[in-house]
Short mmCIF file of C-alpha atoms in Angstrom, two decimals:
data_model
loop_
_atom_site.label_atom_id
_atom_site.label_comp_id
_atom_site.label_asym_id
_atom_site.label_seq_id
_atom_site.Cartn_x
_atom_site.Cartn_y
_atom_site.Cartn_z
CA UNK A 174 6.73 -1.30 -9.38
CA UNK A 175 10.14 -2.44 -8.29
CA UNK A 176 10.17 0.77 -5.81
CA UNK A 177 12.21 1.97 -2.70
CA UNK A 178 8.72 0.81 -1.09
CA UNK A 179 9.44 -2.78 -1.16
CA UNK A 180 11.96 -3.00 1.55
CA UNK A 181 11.41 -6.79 2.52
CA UNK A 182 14.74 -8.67 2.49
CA UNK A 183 17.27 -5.54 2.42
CA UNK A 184 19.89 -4.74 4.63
CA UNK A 185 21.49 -1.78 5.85
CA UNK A 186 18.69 0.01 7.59
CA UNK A 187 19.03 -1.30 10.80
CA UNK A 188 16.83 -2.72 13.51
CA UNK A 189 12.62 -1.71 13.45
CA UNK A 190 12.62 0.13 16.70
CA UNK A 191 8.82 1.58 17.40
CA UNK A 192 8.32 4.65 18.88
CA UNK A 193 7.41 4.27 22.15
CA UNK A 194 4.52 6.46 23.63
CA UNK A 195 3.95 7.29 20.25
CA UNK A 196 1.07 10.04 19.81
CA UNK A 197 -1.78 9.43 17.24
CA UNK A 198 -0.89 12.58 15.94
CA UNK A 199 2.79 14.00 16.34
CA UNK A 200 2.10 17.73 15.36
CA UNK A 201 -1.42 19.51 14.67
CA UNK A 202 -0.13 19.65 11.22
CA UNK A 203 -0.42 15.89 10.93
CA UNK A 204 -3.72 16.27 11.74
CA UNK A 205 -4.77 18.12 9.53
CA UNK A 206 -2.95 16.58 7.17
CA UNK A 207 -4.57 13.25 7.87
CA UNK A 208 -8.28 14.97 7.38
CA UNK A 209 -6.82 16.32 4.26
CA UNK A 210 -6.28 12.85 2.70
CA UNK A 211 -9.76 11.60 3.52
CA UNK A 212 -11.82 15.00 2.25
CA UNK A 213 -9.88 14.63 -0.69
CA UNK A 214 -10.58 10.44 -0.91
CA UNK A 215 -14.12 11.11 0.14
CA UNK A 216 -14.05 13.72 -2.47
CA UNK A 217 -13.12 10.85 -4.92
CA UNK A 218 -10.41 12.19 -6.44
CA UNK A 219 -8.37 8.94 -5.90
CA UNK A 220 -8.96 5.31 -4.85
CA UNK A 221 -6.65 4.00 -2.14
CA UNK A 222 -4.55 2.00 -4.83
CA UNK A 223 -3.73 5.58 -6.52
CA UNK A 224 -3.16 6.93 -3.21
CA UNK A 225 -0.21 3.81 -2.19
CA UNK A 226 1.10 3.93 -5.76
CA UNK A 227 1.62 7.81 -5.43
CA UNK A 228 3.76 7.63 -2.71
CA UNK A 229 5.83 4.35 -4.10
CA UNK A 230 6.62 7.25 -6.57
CA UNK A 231 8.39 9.29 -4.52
CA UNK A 232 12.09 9.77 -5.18
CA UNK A 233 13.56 7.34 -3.41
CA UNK A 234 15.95 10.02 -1.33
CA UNK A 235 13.17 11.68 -0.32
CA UNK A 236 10.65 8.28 0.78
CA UNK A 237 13.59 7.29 2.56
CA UNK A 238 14.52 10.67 4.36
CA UNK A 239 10.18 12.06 5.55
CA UNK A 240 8.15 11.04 7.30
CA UNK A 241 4.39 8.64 7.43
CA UNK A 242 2.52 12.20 7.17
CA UNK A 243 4.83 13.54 4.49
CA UNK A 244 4.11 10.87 2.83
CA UNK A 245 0.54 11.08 2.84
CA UNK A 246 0.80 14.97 1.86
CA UNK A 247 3.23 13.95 -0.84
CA UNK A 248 0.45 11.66 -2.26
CA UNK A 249 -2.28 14.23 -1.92
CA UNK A 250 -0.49 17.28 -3.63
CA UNK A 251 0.32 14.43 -6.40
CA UNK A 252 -2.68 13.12 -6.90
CA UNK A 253 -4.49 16.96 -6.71
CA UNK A 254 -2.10 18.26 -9.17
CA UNK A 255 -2.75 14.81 -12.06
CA UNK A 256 -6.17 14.79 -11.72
CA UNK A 257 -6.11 18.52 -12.55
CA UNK A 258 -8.33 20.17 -9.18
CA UNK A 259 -4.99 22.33 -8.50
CA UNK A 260 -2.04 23.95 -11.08
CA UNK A 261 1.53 22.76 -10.45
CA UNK A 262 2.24 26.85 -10.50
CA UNK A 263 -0.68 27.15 -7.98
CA UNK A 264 1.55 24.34 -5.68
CA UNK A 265 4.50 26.13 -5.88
CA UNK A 266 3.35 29.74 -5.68
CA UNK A 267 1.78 28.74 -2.13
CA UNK A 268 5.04 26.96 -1.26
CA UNK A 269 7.17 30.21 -2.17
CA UNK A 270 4.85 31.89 0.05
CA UNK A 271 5.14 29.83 2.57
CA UNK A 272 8.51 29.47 2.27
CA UNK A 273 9.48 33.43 2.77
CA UNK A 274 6.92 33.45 6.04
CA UNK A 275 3.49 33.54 4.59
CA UNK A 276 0.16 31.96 4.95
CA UNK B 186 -17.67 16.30 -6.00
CA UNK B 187 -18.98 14.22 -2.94
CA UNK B 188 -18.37 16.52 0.06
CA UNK B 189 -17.09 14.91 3.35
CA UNK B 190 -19.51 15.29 6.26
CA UNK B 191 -18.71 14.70 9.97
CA UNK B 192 -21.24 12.15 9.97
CA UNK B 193 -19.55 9.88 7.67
CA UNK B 194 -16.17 9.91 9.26
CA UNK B 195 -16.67 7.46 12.14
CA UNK B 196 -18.09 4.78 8.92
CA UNK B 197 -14.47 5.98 7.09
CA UNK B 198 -12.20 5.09 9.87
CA UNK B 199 -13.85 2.09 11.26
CA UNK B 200 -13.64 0.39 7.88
CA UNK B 201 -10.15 1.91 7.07
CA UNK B 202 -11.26 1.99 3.79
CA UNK B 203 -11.72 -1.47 2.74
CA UNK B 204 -11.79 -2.30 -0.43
CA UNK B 205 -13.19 -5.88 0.14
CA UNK B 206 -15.92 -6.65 -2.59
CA UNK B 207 -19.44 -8.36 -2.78
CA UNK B 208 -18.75 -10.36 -5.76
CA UNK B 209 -19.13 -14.00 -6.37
CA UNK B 210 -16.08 -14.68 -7.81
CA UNK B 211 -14.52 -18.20 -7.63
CA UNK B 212 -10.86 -18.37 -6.04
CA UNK B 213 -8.02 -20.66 -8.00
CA UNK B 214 -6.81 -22.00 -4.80
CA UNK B 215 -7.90 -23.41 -1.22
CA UNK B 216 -6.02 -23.50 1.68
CA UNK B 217 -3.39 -26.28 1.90
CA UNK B 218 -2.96 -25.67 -1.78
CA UNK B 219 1.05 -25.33 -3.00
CA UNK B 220 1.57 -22.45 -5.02
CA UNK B 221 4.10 -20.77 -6.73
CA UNK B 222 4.10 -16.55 -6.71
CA UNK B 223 4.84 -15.15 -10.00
CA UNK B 224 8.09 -13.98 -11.16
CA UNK B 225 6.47 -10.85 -12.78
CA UNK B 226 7.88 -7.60 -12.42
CA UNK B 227 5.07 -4.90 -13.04
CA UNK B 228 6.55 -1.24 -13.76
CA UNK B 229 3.18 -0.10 -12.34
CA UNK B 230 1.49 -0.70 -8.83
CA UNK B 231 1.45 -4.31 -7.53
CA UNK B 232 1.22 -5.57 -4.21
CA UNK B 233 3.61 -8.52 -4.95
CA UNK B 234 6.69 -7.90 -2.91
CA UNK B 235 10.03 -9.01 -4.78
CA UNK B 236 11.41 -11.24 -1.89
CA UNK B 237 8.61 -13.59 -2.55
CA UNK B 238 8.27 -13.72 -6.53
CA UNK B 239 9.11 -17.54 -7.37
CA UNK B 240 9.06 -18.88 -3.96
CA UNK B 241 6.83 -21.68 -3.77
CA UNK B 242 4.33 -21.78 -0.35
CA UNK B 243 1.20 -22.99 0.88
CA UNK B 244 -2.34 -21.11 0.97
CA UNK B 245 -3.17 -21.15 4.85
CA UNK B 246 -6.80 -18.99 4.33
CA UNK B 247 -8.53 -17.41 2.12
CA UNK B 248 -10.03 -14.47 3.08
CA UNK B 249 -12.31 -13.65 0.35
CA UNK B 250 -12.70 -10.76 -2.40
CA UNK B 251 -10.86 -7.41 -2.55
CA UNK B 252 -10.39 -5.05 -5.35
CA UNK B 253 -7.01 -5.85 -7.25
CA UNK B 254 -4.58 -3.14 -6.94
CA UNK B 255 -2.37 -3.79 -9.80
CA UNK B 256 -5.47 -2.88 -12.02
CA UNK B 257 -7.26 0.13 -9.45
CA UNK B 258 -4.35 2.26 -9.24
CA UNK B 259 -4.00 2.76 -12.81
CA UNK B 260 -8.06 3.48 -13.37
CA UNK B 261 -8.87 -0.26 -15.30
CA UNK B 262 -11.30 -1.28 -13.04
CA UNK B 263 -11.58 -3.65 -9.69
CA UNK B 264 -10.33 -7.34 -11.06
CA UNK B 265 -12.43 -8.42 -8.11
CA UNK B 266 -10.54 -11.79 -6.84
CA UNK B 267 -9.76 -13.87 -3.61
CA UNK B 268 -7.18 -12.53 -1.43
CA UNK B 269 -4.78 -15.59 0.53
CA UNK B 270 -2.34 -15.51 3.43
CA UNK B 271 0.25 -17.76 1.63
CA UNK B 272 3.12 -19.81 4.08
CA UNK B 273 6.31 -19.89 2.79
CA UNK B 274 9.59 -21.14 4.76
CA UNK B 275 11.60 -18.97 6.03
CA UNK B 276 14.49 -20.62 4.24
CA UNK B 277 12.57 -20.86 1.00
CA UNK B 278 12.47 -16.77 0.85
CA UNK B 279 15.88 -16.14 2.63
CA UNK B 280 18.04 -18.89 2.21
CA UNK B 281 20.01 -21.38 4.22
CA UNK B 282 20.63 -18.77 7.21
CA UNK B 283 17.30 -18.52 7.90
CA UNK B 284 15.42 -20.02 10.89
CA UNK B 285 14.87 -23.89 9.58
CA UNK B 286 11.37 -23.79 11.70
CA UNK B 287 10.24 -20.02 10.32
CA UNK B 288 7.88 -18.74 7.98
CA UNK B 289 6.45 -15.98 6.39
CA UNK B 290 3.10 -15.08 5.79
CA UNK B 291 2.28 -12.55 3.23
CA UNK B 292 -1.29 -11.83 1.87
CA UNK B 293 -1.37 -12.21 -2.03
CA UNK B 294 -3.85 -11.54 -4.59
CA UNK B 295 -5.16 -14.72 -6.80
CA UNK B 296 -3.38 -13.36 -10.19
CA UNK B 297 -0.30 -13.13 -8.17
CA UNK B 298 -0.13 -16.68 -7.70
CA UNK B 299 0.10 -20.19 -10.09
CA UNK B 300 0.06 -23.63 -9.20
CA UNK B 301 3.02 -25.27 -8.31
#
């Protein structure tokens, strides 16, 4: 796919700067949203190909503007959602939920 | 649905995953080899940046047999083939401006790649 992904060659974005010090994990919910992603792989309900592909998907806004981990939770809810173990509604319910202060 | 246990997580991070496959399949190319990468544009996954699609460069290793992505992410099968790190010139891929003693190295799937 000819996606936002494939950044090789383009300008504009400025220098690569690492973090420095960076933490393995930069919030506990990037933890558990790293565990997430390999239940759910172990699980089999996607091959690591599905997984990259699902995130090359992303709008290209919103690959551009989040972050590794939101990336990776993009991909999950994705992949959950098209290979029918969750309801889009089901999604979207929790995030109004959460949303308005809920669990 | 396979349940993951704590005792297979150390086995699942060590190995990142690999999707490197025991299969004897032949490779098109040895290293030294010139090659061409394909000018094909796939609207599905690929692992074929653009910025090297109809450069020519030269296999420097082969490092054996992985699952094909192009085919995996989109559920027809592995496509088991030999993965290279293919050389190309820096100026090849981005033009007079570029360093005249650089290259790039990018890791490419067999089917990516034709003789040249």
């Amino acid at each position: 796919m000819n996606g936002i992904h494939d950044l090789g060659g383009m300008h504009g974005y400025g220098a690569v700067e690492p973090e420095r010090n960076e933490p393995i994990f930069h919030a506990p919910w990037e933890r558990r949203a790293f565990g997430l992603m390999l239940a759910v792989f172990a699980g089999g309900a996607y091959n690591v190909d599905e997984f990259r592909h699902s995130i090359e998907r992303m709008a290209p806004a919103d690959y551009l503007t989040t972050s590794y981990y939101e990336h990776w939770l993009h991909a999950v809810e994705t992949l959950v959602v098209e290979q029918g173990l969750i309801k889009q509604s089901e999604l979207a319910a929790k995030w109004a939920a959460l949303g308005k202060g809920g669990a | 649905m396979p349940v993951l246990t704590k005792a297979m997580v150390p086995g699942l991070l060590t190995t990142g995953g690999s999707t490197r496959v025991n299969a004897a399949v032949a490779p098109k190319f040895k290293k030294g080899d010139k090659v061409k990468a394909r000018n094909i544009h796939p609207p599905g996954h690929t692992r074929l940046p653009r910025y090297v699609r109809g450069k020519i460069g030269v296999i420097e290793t082969d490092h054996g047999v992985f699952v094909l992505p192009d085919s995996n992410a989109h559920g027809k099968g592995e496509t088991p083939q030999h993965v290279y790190t293919v050389r190309f010139g820096a100026r090849e891929v981005f033009g007079a401006t570029a360093g005249p003693k650089d290259s790039i190295y990018a890791d490419l799937w067999d089917d990516y790649l034709e003789p040249a």
